[in-house]
mmCIF file of C-alpha atoms in Angstrom:
data_model
loop_
_atom_site.group_PDB
_atom_site.id
_atom_site.type_symbol
_atom_site.label_atom_id
_atom_site.label_comp_id
_atom_site.label_asym_id
_atom_site.label_seq_id
_atom_site.Cartn_x
_atom_site.Cartn_y
_atom_site.Cartn_z
ATOM 1 C CA MET X 14 25.864 -37.479 -8.744
ATOM 2 C CA ALA X 15 24.047 -37.753 -5.379
ATOM 3 C CA GLY X 16 22.788 -34.344 -6.010
ATOM 4 C CA LEU X 17 21.696 -34.990 -9.502
ATOM 5 C CA ARG X 18 19.709 -38.028 -8.295
ATOM 6 C CA GLU X 19 18.151 -35.888 -5.623
ATOM 7 C CA ARG X 20 17.144 -33.103 -7.528
ATOM 8 C CA LYS X 21 15.675 -35.517 -10.244
ATOM 9 C CA LYS X 22 13.747 -37.054 -7.597
ATOM 10 C CA GLN X 23 12.447 -33.450 -6.169
ATOM 11 C CA GLN X 24 11.568 -33.070 -9.885
ATOM 12 C CA THR X 25 9.535 -36.272 -9.969
ATOM 13 C CA ARG X 26 7.964 -35.506 -6.853
ATOM 14 C CA GLN X 27 6.775 -31.930 -7.651
ATOM 15 C CA HIS X 28 5.550 -32.990 -11.161
ATOM 16 C CA ILE X 29 3.418 -35.519 -9.676
ATOM 17 C CA SER X 30 2.036 -33.242 -7.212
ATOM 18 C CA ASP X 31 1.175 -30.515 -9.649
ATOM 19 C CA VAL X 32 -0.711 -33.010 -11.803
ATOM 20 C CA ALA X 33 -2.663 -34.175 -9.174
ATOM 21 C CA THR X 34 -3.379 -30.787 -8.019
ATOM 22 C CA ARG X 35 -4.892 -29.776 -11.811
ATOM 23 C CA LEU X 36 -6.685 -33.099 -11.534
ATOM 24 C CA PHE X 37 -8.410 -32.306 -7.782
ATOM 25 C CA LEU X 38 -9.002 -28.618 -8.664
ATOM 26 C CA GLU X 39 -11.014 -29.830 -11.881
ATOM 27 C CA ARG X 40 -12.738 -32.955 -11.015
ATOM 28 C CA GLY X 41 -12.924 -32.937 -6.773
ATOM 29 C CA PHE X 42 -10.502 -35.316 -4.352
ATOM 30 C CA VAL X 43 -13.099 -38.297 -3.950
ATOM 31 C CA THR X 44 -13.221 -38.745 -7.696
ATOM 32 C CA VAL X 45 -10.436 -38.483 -8.550
ATOM 33 C CA THR X 46 -8.019 -41.912 -8.461
ATOM 34 C CA VAL X 47 -4.141 -42.359 -7.519
ATOM 35 C CA ALA X 48 -4.319 -44.350 -10.438
ATOM 36 C CA GLU X 49 -5.378 -41.576 -13.013
ATOM 37 C CA VAL X 50 -3.117 -39.662 -10.924
ATOM 38 C CA ALA X 51 -0.067 -41.985 -12.322
ATOM 39 C CA ASP X 52 -1.503 -42.062 -15.499
ATOM 40 C CA ALA X 53 -1.792 -38.630 -16.220
ATOM 41 C CA ALA X 54 1.837 -38.111 -14.575
ATOM 42 C CA ASP X 55 3.077 -40.755 -16.339
ATOM 43 C CA VAL X 56 4.499 -42.623 -13.820
ATOM 44 C CA SER X 57 3.166 -45.949 -12.370
ATOM 45 C CA VAL X 58 1.219 -46.167 -9.494
ATOM 46 C CA ASN X 59 4.174 -47.257 -7.257
ATOM 47 C CA THR X 60 5.619 -43.964 -8.342
ATOM 48 C CA VAL X 61 3.345 -42.420 -7.119
ATOM 49 C CA TYR X 62 2.978 -44.339 -3.420
ATOM 50 C CA ASN X 63 7.096 -44.152 -3.065
ATOM 51 C CA TYR X 64 6.463 -40.234 -2.953
ATOM 52 C CA PHE X 65 2.954 -39.849 -1.485
ATOM 53 C CA PRO X 66 1.902 -42.382 0.842
ATOM 54 C CA ALA X 67 -1.413 -41.508 0.863
ATOM 55 C CA LYS X 68 -3.879 -39.965 -1.433
ATOM 56 C CA GLU X 69 -4.226 -36.828 0.945
ATOM 57 C CA ASP X 70 -0.620 -36.518 0.723
ATOM 58 C CA LEU X 71 -1.137 -35.665 -3.005
ATOM 59 C CA PHE X 72 -3.147 -32.816 -2.324
ATOM 60 C CA PHE X 73 -1.358 -31.051 0.934
ATOM 61 C CA ASP X 74 2.086 -31.753 -0.347
ATOM 62 C CA ARG X 75 3.284 -29.182 1.612
ATOM 63 C CA GLU X 76 2.146 -30.106 4.667
ATOM 64 C CA GLU X 77 5.601 -30.795 6.764
ATOM 65 C CA GLU X 78 6.384 -26.389 5.468
ATOM 66 C CA VAL X 79 2.900 -25.586 6.626
ATOM 67 C CA VAL X 80 2.911 -27.555 10.082
ATOM 68 C CA ASP X 81 6.885 -25.823 10.952
ATOM 69 C CA LEU X 82 6.302 -22.753 9.518
ATOM 70 C CA PRO X 83 5.122 -20.704 13.371
ATOM 71 C CA SER X 84 7.748 -22.653 14.494
ATOM 72 C CA ARG X 85 10.783 -21.747 11.785
ATOM 73 C CA ARG X 86 9.354 -18.241 12.747
ATOM 74 C CA VAL X 87 9.951 -18.253 15.923
ATOM 75 C CA ARG X 88 13.573 -19.991 15.573
ATOM 76 C CA GLU X 89 14.809 -17.306 12.932
ATOM 77 C CA ARG X 90 13.418 -14.041 15.014
ATOM 78 C CA GLY X 91 15.221 -11.644 15.374
ATOM 79 C CA PRO X 92 17.288 -9.427 17.744
ATOM 80 C CA GLY X 93 14.218 -7.610 20.141
ATOM 81 C CA GLN X 94 11.879 -9.513 18.532
ATOM 82 C CA SER X 95 9.726 -11.918 20.963
ATOM 83 C CA ALA X 96 7.889 -15.140 19.753
ATOM 84 C CA ALA X 97 4.797 -12.824 18.793
ATOM 85 C CA ASP X 98 6.429 -10.384 16.985
ATOM 86 C CA ALA X 99 7.959 -13.105 15.018
ATOM 87 C CA LEU X 100 4.645 -14.681 13.792
ATOM 88 C CA LEU X 101 2.563 -11.241 13.778
ATOM 89 C CA GLY X 102 5.305 -9.615 11.076
ATOM 90 C CA GLY X 103 5.377 -12.937 9.212
ATOM 91 C CA LEU X 104 1.751 -13.027 8.886
ATOM 92 C CA ARG X 105 1.919 -9.437 8.308
ATOM 93 C CA GLN X 106 4.213 -9.719 5.435
ATOM 94 C CA ASP X 107 2.555 -12.538 3.857
ATOM 95 C CA VAL X 108 -0.939 -10.866 3.925
ATOM 96 C CA GLU X 109 1.064 -7.634 2.322
ATOM 97 C CA GLU X 110 2.373 -10.083 -0.408
ATOM 98 C CA ARG X 111 -0.875 -11.877 -0.799
ATOM 99 C CA SER X 112 1.101 -14.782 -0.576
ATOM 100 C CA SER X 113 -0.286 -18.562 -1.010
ATOM 101 C CA ARG X 114 0.774 -18.953 2.777
ATOM 102 C CA VAL X 115 -2.669 -17.084 3.722
ATOM 103 C CA GLY X 116 -4.708 -17.818 0.598
ATOM 104 C CA LEU X 117 -4.258 -14.515 -1.112
ATOM 105 C CA GLN X 118 -4.177 -16.272 -4.509
ATOM 106 C CA GLY X 119 -6.431 -16.983 -7.504
ATOM 107 C CA GLY X 120 -7.858 -20.171 -7.434
ATOM 108 C CA TYR X 121 -8.415 -20.315 -3.658
ATOM 109 C CA ASP X 122 -12.138 -20.752 -3.800
ATOM 110 C CA ARG X 123 -11.949 -24.041 -5.840
ATOM 111 C CA PHE X 124 -9.230 -25.096 -3.041
ATOM 112 C CA LEU X 125 -11.332 -24.628 -0.427
ATOM 113 C CA GLN X 126 -14.292 -26.174 -2.297
ATOM 114 C CA VAL X 127 -12.349 -29.574 -2.674
ATOM 115 C CA ILE X 128 -11.532 -29.737 0.836
ATOM 116 C CA GLN X 129 -15.256 -29.141 1.937
ATOM 117 C CA ALA X 130 -16.096 -31.665 -0.281
ATOM 118 C CA ALA X 131 -14.027 -34.296 1.270
ATOM 119 C CA PRO X 132 -14.297 -35.667 4.995
ATOM 120 C CA THR X 133 -10.638 -36.933 4.924
ATOM 121 C CA LEU X 134 -8.778 -33.628 3.697
ATOM 122 C CA GLN X 135 -10.954 -31.970 6.289
ATOM 123 C CA SER X 136 -9.856 -34.682 9.034
ATOM 124 C CA ARG X 137 -6.103 -33.929 7.489
ATOM 125 C CA LEU X 138 -6.255 -30.125 7.566
ATOM 126 C CA MET X 139 -7.361 -30.541 11.825
ATOM 127 C CA GLY X 140 -4.723 -32.607 12.146
ATOM 128 C CA MET X 141 -2.155 -30.672 10.852
ATOM 129 C CA GLN X 142 -3.638 -27.455 13.003
ATOM 130 C CA ILE X 143 -3.296 -30.036 15.849
ATOM 131 C CA ARG X 144 0.575 -30.517 14.706
ATOM 132 C CA MET X 145 1.349 -26.972 14.196
ATOM 133 C CA SER X 146 0.107 -25.779 17.832
ATOM 134 C CA GLY X 147 2.045 -29.043 19.277
ATOM 135 C CA ARG X 148 5.085 -28.433 17.560
ATOM 136 C CA LEU X 149 4.853 -24.477 18.189
ATOM 137 C CA ALA X 150 4.456 -25.616 22.090
ATOM 138 C CA GLU X 151 7.669 -27.983 21.907
ATOM 139 C CA THR X 152 9.640 -25.321 19.994
ATOM 140 C CA LEU X 153 8.781 -22.582 22.605
ATOM 141 C CA ARG X 154 9.787 -25.065 25.319
ATOM 142 C CA GLY X 155 13.080 -25.690 23.760
ATOM 143 C CA GLU X 156 13.728 -22.043 23.429
ATOM 144 C CA ALA X 157 12.687 -20.946 26.733
ATOM 145 C CA GLY X 158 14.502 -24.010 28.449
ATOM 146 C CA ALA X 159 10.868 -24.487 29.830
ATOM 147 C CA GLY X 160 10.711 -28.075 32.270
ATOM 148 C CA PRO X 161 8.631 -30.287 32.273
ATOM 149 C CA ASP X 162 5.892 -28.867 34.365
ATOM 150 C CA ASP X 163 5.961 -25.352 32.851
ATOM 151 C CA HIS X 164 2.700 -24.902 31.179
ATOM 152 C CA THR X 165 3.246 -21.440 29.770
ATOM 153 C CA PRO X 166 4.889 -22.551 26.300
ATOM 154 C CA GLU X 167 2.005 -24.859 25.628
ATOM 155 C CA VAL X 168 -0.506 -21.853 27.328
ATOM 156 C CA VAL X 169 1.397 -19.194 25.024
ATOM 157 C CA ALA X 170 1.584 -21.510 21.493
ATOM 158 C CA GLY X 171 -2.633 -21.820 22.067
ATOM 159 C CA GLN X 172 -2.788 -18.137 22.405
ATOM 160 C CA LEU X 173 -0.499 -17.426 19.328
ATOM 161 C CA MET X 174 -2.185 -20.080 17.329
ATOM 162 C CA LEU X 175 -5.385 -17.920 17.586
ATOM 163 C CA LEU X 176 -3.437 -15.818 14.722
ATOM 164 C CA TYR X 177 -3.807 -18.571 12.443
ATOM 165 C CA GLY X 178 -7.188 -19.542 13.139
ATOM 166 C CA ILE X 179 -8.173 -16.178 12.182
ATOM 167 C CA ALA X 180 -6.411 -15.834 9.368
ATOM 168 C CA PHE X 181 -7.760 -18.689 7.260
ATOM 169 C CA ARG X 182 -11.542 -17.967 8.609
ATOM 170 C CA THR X 183 -10.884 -14.749 7.447
ATOM 171 C CA VAL X 184 -9.972 -15.423 4.586
ATOM 172 C CA ALA X 185 -11.964 -18.489 3.725
ATOM 173 C CA HIS X 186 -14.953 -16.695 4.533
ATOM 174 C CA GLY X 187 -14.119 -13.286 2.691
ATOM 175 C CA THR X 188 -13.471 -16.032 0.016
ATOM 176 C CA ALA X 189 -16.503 -17.447 -0.306
ATOM 177 C CA GLU X 190 -18.292 -14.039 -0.283
ATOM 178 C CA GLY X 191 -16.554 -13.040 -3.574
ATOM 179 C CA ALA X 192 -14.478 -10.027 -1.417
ATOM 180 C CA SER X 193 -11.035 -8.949 -3.066
ATOM 181 C CA GLU X 194 -7.749 -9.918 -2.261
ATOM 182 C CA ASP X 195 -7.149 -6.388 -1.343
ATOM 183 C CA ASP X 196 -10.647 -6.191 0.884
ATOM 184 C CA ILE X 197 -9.900 -9.384 2.417
ATOM 185 C CA ALA X 198 -6.122 -8.729 3.341
ATOM 186 C CA ARG X 199 -7.153 -4.872 4.773
ATOM 187 C CA LEU X 200 -10.022 -7.415 6.855
ATOM 188 C CA LEU X 201 -7.374 -9.351 7.832
ATOM 189 C CA LEU X 202 -4.964 -6.718 8.778
ATOM 190 C CA GLU X 203 -7.314 -4.572 10.794
ATOM 191 C CA LYS X 204 -7.950 -8.386 12.719
ATOM 192 C CA LEU X 205 -4.249 -8.713 13.480
ATOM 193 C CA ASP X 206 -4.359 -5.172 14.926
ATOM 194 C CA THR X 207 -6.769 -6.096 17.572
ATOM 195 C CA LEU X 208 -5.924 -9.454 18.405
ATOM 196 C CA GLU X 209 -2.160 -7.958 19.159
ATOM 197 C CA ARG X 210 -3.599 -4.999 21.061
ATOM 198 C CA LEU X 211 -5.622 -7.946 23.164
ATOM 199 C CA TYR X 212 -2.310 -9.827 23.736
ATOM 200 C CA GLY X 213 -0.966 -9.434 27.660
ATOM 201 C CA ASP X 214 2.122 -8.384 28.062
ATOM 202 C CA GLU X 215 3.253 -11.782 28.956
ATOM 203 C CA VAL X 216 2.365 -13.201 25.247
ATOM 204 C CA ARG X 217 3.579 -10.306 23.756
ATOM 205 C CA GLY X 218 6.947 -10.127 25.094
ATOM 206 C CA TYR X 219 7.566 -13.880 25.654
ATOM 207 C CA LEU X 220 11.289 -14.700 24.424
ATOM 208 C CA ARG X 221 11.927 -11.643 23.280
ATOM 209 C CA ARG X 222 15.608 -11.475 22.441
ATOM 210 C CA PRO X 223 18.286 -9.086 23.318
ATOM 211 C CA ALA X 224 18.699 -6.155 20.747
#
């Protein structure tokens, strides 16, 4: 029964999120109220807040997954892979698969427009990027068994986060310019290759697992 209840809760959460996303993309984040989301999803306002404590949570409903992605890829790196290998490999795979994780999907231009028109979403996005970097640093520190006076994990995390900054800017700029997904993907892969080449040996080899 517990499993069934949990599945129903997840279905309700996803339904509310899907309805909210549709309304935000159609009308903008600022103009849509939580009450309107609740009405369109056929639930109470309290139910919406039970699943999404803040209105911004409705828009960034996968925030925790996004924040944890670089850390998860480091934790799950394979034999012979370094932290940089894991993140570069994951990003390249996302690009090649035209994954929504890097914005290579139809409708991403409207998604960006909604964010640009809502200061609270811009602030939330910045906060997510800070959390992502901080969590990656914590993951690297834990994996390395580094002490509190060792600044290497934090510095390496900052270097590796450049990958995600470049990916976001490249896709956002290309989308705004009307470039095709294939052209954006090609350009992004070229930039990832350049950044990998410019990384020093210590960053490229940090936390390499034995083959």
